[in-house]
Short mmCIF file of N, CA and C in Angstrom, two decimals:
data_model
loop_
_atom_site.label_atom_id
_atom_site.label_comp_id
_atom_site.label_asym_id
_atom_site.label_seq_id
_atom_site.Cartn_x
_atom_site.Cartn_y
_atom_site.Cartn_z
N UNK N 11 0.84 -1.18 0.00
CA UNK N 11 0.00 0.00 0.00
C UNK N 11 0.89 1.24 0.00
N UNK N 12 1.01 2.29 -0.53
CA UNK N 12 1.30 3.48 -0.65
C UNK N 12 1.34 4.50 0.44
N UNK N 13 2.21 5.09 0.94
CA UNK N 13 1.63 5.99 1.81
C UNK N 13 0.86 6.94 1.76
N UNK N 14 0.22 7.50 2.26
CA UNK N 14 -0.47 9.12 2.61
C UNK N 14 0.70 10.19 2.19
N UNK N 15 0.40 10.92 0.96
CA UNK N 15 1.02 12.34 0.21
C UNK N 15 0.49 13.83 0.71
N UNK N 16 0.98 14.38 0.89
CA UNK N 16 0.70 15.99 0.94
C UNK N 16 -0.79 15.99 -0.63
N UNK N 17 -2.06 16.49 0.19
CA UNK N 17 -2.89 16.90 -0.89
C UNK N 17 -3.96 15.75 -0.62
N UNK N 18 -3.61 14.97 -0.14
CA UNK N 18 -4.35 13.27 -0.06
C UNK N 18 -5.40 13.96 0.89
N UNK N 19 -6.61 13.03 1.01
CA UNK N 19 -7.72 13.10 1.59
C UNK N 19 -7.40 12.49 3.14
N UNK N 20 -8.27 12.35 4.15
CA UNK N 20 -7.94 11.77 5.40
C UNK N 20 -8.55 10.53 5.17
N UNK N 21 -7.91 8.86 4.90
CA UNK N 21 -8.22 7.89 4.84
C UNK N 21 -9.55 7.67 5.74
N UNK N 22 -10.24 6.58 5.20
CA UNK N 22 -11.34 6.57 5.99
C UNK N 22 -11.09 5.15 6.80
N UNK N 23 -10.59 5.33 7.92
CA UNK N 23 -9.92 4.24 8.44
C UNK N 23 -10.14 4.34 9.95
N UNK N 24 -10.32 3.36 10.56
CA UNK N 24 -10.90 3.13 12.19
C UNK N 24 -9.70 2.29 12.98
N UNK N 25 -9.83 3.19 14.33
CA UNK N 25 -8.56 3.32 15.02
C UNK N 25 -9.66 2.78 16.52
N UNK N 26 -9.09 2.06 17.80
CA UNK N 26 -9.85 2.11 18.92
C UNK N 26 -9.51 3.00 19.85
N UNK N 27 -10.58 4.01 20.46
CA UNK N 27 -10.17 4.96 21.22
C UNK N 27 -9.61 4.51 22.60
N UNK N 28 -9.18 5.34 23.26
CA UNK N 28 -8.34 4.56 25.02
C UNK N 28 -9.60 4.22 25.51
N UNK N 29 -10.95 4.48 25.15
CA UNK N 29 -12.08 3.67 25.91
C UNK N 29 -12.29 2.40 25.22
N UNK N 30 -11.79 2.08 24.06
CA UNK N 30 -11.89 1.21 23.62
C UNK N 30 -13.25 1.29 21.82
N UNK N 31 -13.79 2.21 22.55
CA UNK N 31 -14.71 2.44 21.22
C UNK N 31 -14.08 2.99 20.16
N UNK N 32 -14.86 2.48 19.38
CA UNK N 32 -14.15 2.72 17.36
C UNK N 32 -14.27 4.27 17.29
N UNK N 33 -13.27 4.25 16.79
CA UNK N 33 -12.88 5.73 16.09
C UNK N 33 -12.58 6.33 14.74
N UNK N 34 -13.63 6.60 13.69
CA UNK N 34 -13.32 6.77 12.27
C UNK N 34 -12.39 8.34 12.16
N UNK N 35 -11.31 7.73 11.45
CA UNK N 35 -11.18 8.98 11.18
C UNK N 35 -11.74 9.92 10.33
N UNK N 36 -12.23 9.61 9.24
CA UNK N 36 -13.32 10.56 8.62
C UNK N 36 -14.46 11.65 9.46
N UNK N 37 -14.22 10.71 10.15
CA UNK N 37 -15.78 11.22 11.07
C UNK N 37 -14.93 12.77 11.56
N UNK N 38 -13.48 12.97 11.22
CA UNK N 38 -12.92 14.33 12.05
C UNK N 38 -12.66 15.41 10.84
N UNK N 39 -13.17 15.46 9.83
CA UNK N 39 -12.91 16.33 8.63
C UNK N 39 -14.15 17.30 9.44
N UNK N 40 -13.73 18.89 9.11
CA UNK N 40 -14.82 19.50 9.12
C UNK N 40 -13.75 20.78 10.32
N UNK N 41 -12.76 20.25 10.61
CA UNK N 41 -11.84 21.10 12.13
C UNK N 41 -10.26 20.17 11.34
N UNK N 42 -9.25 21.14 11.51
CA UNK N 42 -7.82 20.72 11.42
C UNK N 42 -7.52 19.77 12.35
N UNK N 43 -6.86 18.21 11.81
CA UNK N 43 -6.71 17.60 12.88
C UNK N 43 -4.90 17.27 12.85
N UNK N 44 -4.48 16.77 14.02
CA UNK N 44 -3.45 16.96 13.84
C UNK N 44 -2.92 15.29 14.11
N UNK N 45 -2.16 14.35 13.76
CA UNK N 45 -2.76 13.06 14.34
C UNK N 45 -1.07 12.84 14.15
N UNK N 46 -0.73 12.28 15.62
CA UNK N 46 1.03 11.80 15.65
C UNK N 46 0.88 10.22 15.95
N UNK N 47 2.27 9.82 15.45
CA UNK N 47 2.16 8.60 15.27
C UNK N 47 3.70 8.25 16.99
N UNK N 48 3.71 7.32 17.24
CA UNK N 48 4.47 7.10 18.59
C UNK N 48 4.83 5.70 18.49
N UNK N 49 5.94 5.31 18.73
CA UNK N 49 6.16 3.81 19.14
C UNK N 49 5.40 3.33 20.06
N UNK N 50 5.35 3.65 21.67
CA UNK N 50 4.86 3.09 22.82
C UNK N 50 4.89 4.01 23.60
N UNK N 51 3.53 3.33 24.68
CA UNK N 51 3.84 3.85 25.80
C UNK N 51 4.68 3.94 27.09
N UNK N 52 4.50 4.95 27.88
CA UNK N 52 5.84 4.75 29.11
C UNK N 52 7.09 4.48 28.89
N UNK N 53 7.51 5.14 27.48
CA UNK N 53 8.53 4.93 26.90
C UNK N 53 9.20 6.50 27.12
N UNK N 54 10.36 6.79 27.48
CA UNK N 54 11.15 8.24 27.56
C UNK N 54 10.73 9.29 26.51
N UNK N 55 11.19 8.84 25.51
CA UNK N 55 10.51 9.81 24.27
C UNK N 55 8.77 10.00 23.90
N UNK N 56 8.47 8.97 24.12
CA UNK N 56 7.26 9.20 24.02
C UNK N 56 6.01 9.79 25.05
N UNK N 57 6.66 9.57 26.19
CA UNK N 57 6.56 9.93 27.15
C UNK N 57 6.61 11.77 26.87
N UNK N 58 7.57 12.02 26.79
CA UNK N 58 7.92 13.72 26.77
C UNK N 58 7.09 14.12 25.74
N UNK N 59 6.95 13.65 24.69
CA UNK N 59 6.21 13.97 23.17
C UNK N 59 4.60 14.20 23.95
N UNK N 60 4.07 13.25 24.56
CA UNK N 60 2.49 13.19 25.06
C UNK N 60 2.80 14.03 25.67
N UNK N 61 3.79 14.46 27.08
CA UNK N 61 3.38 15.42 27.71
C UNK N 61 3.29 16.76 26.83
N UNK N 62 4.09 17.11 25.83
CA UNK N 62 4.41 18.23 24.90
C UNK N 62 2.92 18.13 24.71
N UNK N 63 2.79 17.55 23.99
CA UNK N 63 1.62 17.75 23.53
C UNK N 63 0.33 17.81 24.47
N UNK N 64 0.15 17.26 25.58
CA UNK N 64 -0.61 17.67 26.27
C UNK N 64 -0.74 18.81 26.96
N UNK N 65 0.56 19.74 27.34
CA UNK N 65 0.89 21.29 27.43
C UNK N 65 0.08 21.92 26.93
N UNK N 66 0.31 21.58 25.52
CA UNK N 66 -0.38 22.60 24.23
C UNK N 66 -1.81 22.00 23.96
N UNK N 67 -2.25 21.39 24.50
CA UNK N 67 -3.51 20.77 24.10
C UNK N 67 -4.53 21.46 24.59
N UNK N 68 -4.59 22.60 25.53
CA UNK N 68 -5.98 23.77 25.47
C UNK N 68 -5.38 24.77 24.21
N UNK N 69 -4.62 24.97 23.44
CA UNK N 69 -3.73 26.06 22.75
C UNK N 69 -4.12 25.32 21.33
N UNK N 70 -4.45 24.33 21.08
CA UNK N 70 -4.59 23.60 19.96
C UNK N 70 -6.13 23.74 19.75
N UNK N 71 -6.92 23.16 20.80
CA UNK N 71 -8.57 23.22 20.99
C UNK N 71 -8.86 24.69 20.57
N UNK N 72 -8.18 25.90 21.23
CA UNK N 72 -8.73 27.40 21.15
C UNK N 72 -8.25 27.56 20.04
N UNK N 73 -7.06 26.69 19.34
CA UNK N 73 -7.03 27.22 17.67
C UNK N 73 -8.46 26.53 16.86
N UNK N 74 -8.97 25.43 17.66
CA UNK N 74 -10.01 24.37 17.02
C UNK N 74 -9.69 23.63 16.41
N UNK N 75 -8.23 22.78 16.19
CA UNK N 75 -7.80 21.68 16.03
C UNK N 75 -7.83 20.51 16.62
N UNK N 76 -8.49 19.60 16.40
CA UNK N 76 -8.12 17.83 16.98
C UNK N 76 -6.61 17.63 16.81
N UNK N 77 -6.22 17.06 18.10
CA UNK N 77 -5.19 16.37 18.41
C UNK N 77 -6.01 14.85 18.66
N UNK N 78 -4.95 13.58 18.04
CA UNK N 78 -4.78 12.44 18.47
C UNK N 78 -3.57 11.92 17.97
N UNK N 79 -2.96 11.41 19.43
CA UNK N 79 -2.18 10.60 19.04
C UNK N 79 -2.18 8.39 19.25
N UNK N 80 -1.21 8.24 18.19
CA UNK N 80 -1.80 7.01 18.09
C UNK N 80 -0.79 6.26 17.76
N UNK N 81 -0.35 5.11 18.85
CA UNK N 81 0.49 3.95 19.17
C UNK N 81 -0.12 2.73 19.03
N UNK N 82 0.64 1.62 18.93
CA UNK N 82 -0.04 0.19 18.88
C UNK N 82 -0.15 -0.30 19.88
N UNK N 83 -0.28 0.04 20.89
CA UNK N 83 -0.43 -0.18 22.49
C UNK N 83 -2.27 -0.22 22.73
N UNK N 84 -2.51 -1.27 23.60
CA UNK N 84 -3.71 -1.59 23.90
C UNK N 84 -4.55 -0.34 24.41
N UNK N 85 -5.82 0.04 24.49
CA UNK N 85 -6.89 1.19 25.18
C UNK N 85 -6.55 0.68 26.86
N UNK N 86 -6.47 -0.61 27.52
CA UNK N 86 -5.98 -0.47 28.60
C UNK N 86 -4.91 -0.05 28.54
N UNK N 87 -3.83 0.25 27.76
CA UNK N 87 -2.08 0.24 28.43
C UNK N 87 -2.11 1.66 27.95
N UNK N 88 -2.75 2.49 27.04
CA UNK N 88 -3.79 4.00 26.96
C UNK N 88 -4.03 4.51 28.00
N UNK N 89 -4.55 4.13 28.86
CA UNK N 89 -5.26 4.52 30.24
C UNK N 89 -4.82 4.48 31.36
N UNK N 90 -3.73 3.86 31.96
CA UNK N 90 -2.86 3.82 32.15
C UNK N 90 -1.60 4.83 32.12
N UNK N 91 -1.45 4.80 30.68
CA UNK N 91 -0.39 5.52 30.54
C UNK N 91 -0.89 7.20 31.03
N UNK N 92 -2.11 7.70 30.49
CA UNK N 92 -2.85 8.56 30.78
C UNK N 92 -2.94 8.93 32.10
N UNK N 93 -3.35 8.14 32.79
CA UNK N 93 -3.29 8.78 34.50
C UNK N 93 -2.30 8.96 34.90
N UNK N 94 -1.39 8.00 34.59
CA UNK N 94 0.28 8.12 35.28
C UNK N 94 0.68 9.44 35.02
N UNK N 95 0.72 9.69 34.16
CA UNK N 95 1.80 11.12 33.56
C UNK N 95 0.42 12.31 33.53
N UNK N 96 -0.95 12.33 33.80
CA UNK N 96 -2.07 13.05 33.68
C UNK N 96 -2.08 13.79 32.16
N UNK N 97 -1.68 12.87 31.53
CA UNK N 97 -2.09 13.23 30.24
C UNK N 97 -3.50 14.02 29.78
N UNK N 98 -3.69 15.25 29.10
CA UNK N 98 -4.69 15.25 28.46
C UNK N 98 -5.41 15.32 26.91
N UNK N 99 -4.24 14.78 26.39
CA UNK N 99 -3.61 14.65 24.83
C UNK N 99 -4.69 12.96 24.18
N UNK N 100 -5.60 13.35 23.76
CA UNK N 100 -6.59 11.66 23.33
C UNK N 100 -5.26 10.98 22.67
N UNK N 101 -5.63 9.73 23.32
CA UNK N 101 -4.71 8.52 22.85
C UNK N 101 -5.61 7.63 21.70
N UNK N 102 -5.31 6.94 20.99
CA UNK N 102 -5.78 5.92 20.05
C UNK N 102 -4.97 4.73 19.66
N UNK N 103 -5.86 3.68 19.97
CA UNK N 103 -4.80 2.15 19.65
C UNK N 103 -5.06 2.09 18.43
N UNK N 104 -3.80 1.18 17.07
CA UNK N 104 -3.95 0.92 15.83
C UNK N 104 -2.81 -0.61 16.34
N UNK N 105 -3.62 -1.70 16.94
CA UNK N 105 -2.83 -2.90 17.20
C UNK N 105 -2.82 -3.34 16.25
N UNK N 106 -3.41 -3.64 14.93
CA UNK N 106 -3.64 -4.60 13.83
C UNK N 106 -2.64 -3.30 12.69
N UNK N 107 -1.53 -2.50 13.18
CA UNK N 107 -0.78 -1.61 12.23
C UNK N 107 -2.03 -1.38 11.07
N UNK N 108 -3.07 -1.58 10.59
CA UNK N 108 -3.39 -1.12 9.48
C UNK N 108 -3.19 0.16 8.80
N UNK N 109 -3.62 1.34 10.26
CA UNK N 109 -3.48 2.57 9.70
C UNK N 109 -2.06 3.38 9.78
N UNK N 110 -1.08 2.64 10.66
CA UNK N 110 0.42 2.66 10.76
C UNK N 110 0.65 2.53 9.01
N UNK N 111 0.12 1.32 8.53
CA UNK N 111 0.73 0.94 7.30
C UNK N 111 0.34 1.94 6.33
N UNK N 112 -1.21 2.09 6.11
CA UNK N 112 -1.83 3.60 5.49
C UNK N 112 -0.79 4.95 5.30
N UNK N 113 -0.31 4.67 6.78
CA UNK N 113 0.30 6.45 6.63
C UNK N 113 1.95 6.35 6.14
N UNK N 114 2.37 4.89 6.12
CA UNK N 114 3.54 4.33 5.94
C UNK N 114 4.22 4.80 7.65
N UNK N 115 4.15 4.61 8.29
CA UNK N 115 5.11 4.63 9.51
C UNK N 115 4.95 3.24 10.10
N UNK N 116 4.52 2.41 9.66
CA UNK N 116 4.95 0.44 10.13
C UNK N 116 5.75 0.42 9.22
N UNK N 117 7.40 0.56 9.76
CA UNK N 117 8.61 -0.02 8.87
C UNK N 117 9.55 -0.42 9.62
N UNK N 118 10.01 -0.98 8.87
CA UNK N 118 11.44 -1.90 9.27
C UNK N 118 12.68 -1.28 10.06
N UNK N 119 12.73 -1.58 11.21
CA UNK N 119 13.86 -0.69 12.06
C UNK N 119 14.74 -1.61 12.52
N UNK N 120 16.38 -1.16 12.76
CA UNK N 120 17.54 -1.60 12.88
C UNK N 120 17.72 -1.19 14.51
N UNK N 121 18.15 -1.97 15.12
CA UNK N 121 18.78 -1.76 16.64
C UNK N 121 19.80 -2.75 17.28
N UNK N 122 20.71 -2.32 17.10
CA UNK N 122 22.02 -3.59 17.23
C UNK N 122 21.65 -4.02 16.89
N UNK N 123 21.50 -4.13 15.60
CA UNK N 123 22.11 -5.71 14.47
C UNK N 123 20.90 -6.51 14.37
N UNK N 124 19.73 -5.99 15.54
CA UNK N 124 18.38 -6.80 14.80
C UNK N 124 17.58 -5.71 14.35
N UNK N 125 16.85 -6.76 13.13
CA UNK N 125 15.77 -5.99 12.59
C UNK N 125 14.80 -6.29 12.77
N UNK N 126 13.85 -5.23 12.87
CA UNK N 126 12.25 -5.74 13.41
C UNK N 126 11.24 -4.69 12.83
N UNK N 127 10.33 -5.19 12.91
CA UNK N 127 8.89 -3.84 12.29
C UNK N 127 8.72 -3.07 13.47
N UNK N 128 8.42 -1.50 13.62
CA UNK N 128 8.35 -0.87 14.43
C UNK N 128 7.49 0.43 13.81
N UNK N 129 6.80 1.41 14.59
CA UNK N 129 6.49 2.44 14.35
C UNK N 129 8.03 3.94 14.08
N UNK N 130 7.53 4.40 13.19
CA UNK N 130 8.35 5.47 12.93
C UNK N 130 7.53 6.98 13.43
N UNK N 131 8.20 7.50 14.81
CA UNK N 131 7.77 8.60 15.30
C UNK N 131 7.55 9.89 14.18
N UNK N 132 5.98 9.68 13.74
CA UNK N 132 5.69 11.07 12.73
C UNK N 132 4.37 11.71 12.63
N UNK N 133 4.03 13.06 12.28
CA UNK N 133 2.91 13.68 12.37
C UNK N 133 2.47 14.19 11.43
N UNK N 134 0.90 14.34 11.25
CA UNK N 134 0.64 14.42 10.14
C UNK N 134 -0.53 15.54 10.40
N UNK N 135 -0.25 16.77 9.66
CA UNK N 135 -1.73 17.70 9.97
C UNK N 135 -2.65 17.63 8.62
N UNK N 136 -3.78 17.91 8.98
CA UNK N 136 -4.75 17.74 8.18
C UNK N 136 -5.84 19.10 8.46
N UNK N 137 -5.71 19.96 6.91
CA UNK N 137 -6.20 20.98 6.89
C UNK N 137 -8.02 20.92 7.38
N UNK N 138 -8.69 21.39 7.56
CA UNK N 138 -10.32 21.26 7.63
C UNK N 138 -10.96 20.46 6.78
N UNK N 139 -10.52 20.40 5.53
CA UNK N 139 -11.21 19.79 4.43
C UNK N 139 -11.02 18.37 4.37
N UNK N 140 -9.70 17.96 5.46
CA UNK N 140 -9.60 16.54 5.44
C UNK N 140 -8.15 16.34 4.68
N UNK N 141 -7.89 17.27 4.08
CA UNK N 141 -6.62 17.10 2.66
C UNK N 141 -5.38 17.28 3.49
N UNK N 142 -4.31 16.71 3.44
CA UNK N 142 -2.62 16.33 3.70
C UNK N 142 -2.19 17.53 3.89
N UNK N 143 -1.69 18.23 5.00
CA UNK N 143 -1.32 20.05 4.74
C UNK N 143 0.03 19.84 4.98
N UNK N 144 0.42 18.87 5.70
CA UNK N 144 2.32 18.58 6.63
C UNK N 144 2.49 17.78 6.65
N UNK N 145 3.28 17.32 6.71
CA UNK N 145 4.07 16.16 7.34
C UNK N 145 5.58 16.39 8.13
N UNK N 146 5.27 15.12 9.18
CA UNK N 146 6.82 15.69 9.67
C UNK N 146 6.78 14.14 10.12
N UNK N 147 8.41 13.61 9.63
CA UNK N 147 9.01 12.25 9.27
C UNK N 147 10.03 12.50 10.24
N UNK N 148 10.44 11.28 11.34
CA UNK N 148 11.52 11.29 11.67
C UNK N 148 11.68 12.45 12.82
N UNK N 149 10.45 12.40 12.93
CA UNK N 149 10.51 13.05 14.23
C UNK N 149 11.39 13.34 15.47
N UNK N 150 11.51 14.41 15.85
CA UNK N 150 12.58 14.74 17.11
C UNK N 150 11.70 15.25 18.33
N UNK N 151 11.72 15.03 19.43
CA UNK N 151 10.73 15.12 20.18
C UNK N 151 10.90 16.65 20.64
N UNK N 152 12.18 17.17 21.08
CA UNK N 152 12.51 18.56 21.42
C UNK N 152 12.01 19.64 20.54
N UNK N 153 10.88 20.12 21.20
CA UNK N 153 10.38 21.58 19.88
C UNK N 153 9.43 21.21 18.62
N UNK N 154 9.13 19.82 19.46
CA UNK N 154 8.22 19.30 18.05
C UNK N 154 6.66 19.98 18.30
N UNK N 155 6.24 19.75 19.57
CA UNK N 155 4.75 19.86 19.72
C UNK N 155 4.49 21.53 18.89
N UNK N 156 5.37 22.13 19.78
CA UNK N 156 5.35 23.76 19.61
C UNK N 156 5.08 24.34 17.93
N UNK N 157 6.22 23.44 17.26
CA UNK N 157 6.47 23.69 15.88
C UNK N 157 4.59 23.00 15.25
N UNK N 158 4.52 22.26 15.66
CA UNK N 158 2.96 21.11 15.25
C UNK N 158 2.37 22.56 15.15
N UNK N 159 2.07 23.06 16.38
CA UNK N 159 0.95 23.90 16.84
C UNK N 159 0.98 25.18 15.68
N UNK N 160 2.11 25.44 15.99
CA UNK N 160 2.46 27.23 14.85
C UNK N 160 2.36 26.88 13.58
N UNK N 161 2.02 25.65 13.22
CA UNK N 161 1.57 25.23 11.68
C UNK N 161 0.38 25.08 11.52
N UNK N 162 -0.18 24.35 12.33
CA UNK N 162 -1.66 24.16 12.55
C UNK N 162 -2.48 25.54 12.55
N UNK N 163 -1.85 26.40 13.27
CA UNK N 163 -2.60 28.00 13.74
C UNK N 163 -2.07 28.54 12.26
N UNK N 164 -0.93 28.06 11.52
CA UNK N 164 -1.07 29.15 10.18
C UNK N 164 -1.88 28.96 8.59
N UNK N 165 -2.86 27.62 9.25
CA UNK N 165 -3.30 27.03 8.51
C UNK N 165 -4.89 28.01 8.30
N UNK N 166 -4.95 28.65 9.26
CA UNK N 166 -6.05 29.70 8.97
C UNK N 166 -7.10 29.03 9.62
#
């Protein structure tokens, strides 16, 4: 399958929310959404990335952007992770990688000498209309949320 291009529509593809109920993404066209992709939870980097983003997460709403972010980690290990650190950043499970694979971030990663399938830390904004406005590959967690946000807000 192909990845998701700058200009592309927002796949119409279902993710489980940390309550566990289905989550279309289609159903979020209509408001800029902003949707990051994460290896795991309770993980250092990812860890700092949710809190970033949960910082900015009344600053995102008053621009009227959806934030979700979304790991292959279970709606319990979601909830969890959520209280621990008082996250207020919506989490979303994609355990079956489908929509990992959609956006192309289920790929092949190197770590001493083994290789394994893994998520590739990346974000993806999506103008109102649903259509591809950013991307950001290869994510760095320092200055990322901030940078997300001042793109999202210049999106009008």
């Amino acid at each position: 399958m192909m990845a998701i291009e700058l200009g592309d529509a927002l796949p119409d593809l279902e993710l489980a929310g940390a309550d566990g109920a289905a989550l279309r993404l289609r159903d979020k066209v209509g408001a800029p959404l902003v949707l990051y992709f994460y290896p795991k939870d309770d993980t250092t980097g990812c860890t700092r990335e949710a809190q970033d983003f949960s910082a900015l997460y009344p600053e995102f709403r008053a621009a009227g952007v959806d934030l979700l972010g979304v790991s292959p980690d279970t709606p319990a290990k979601h909830a969890k992770f959520t209280a621990k650190y008082d996250l207020t950043v919506p989490l979303a499970s994609d355990e079956a990688h489908g929509v990992m694979e959609a956006f192309g971030v289920w790929v092949e990663k190197n770590m001493y000498g083994r290789t394994y399938m893994g998520v590739e830390r990346a974000t993806f904004l999506f103008a109102a209309d649903g259509t591809l406005a950013q991307v950001w590959r290869k994510v760095r967690v320092a200055g990322h949320a901030e940078q997300v946000l001042a793109a999202a807000r210049a999106l009008g």
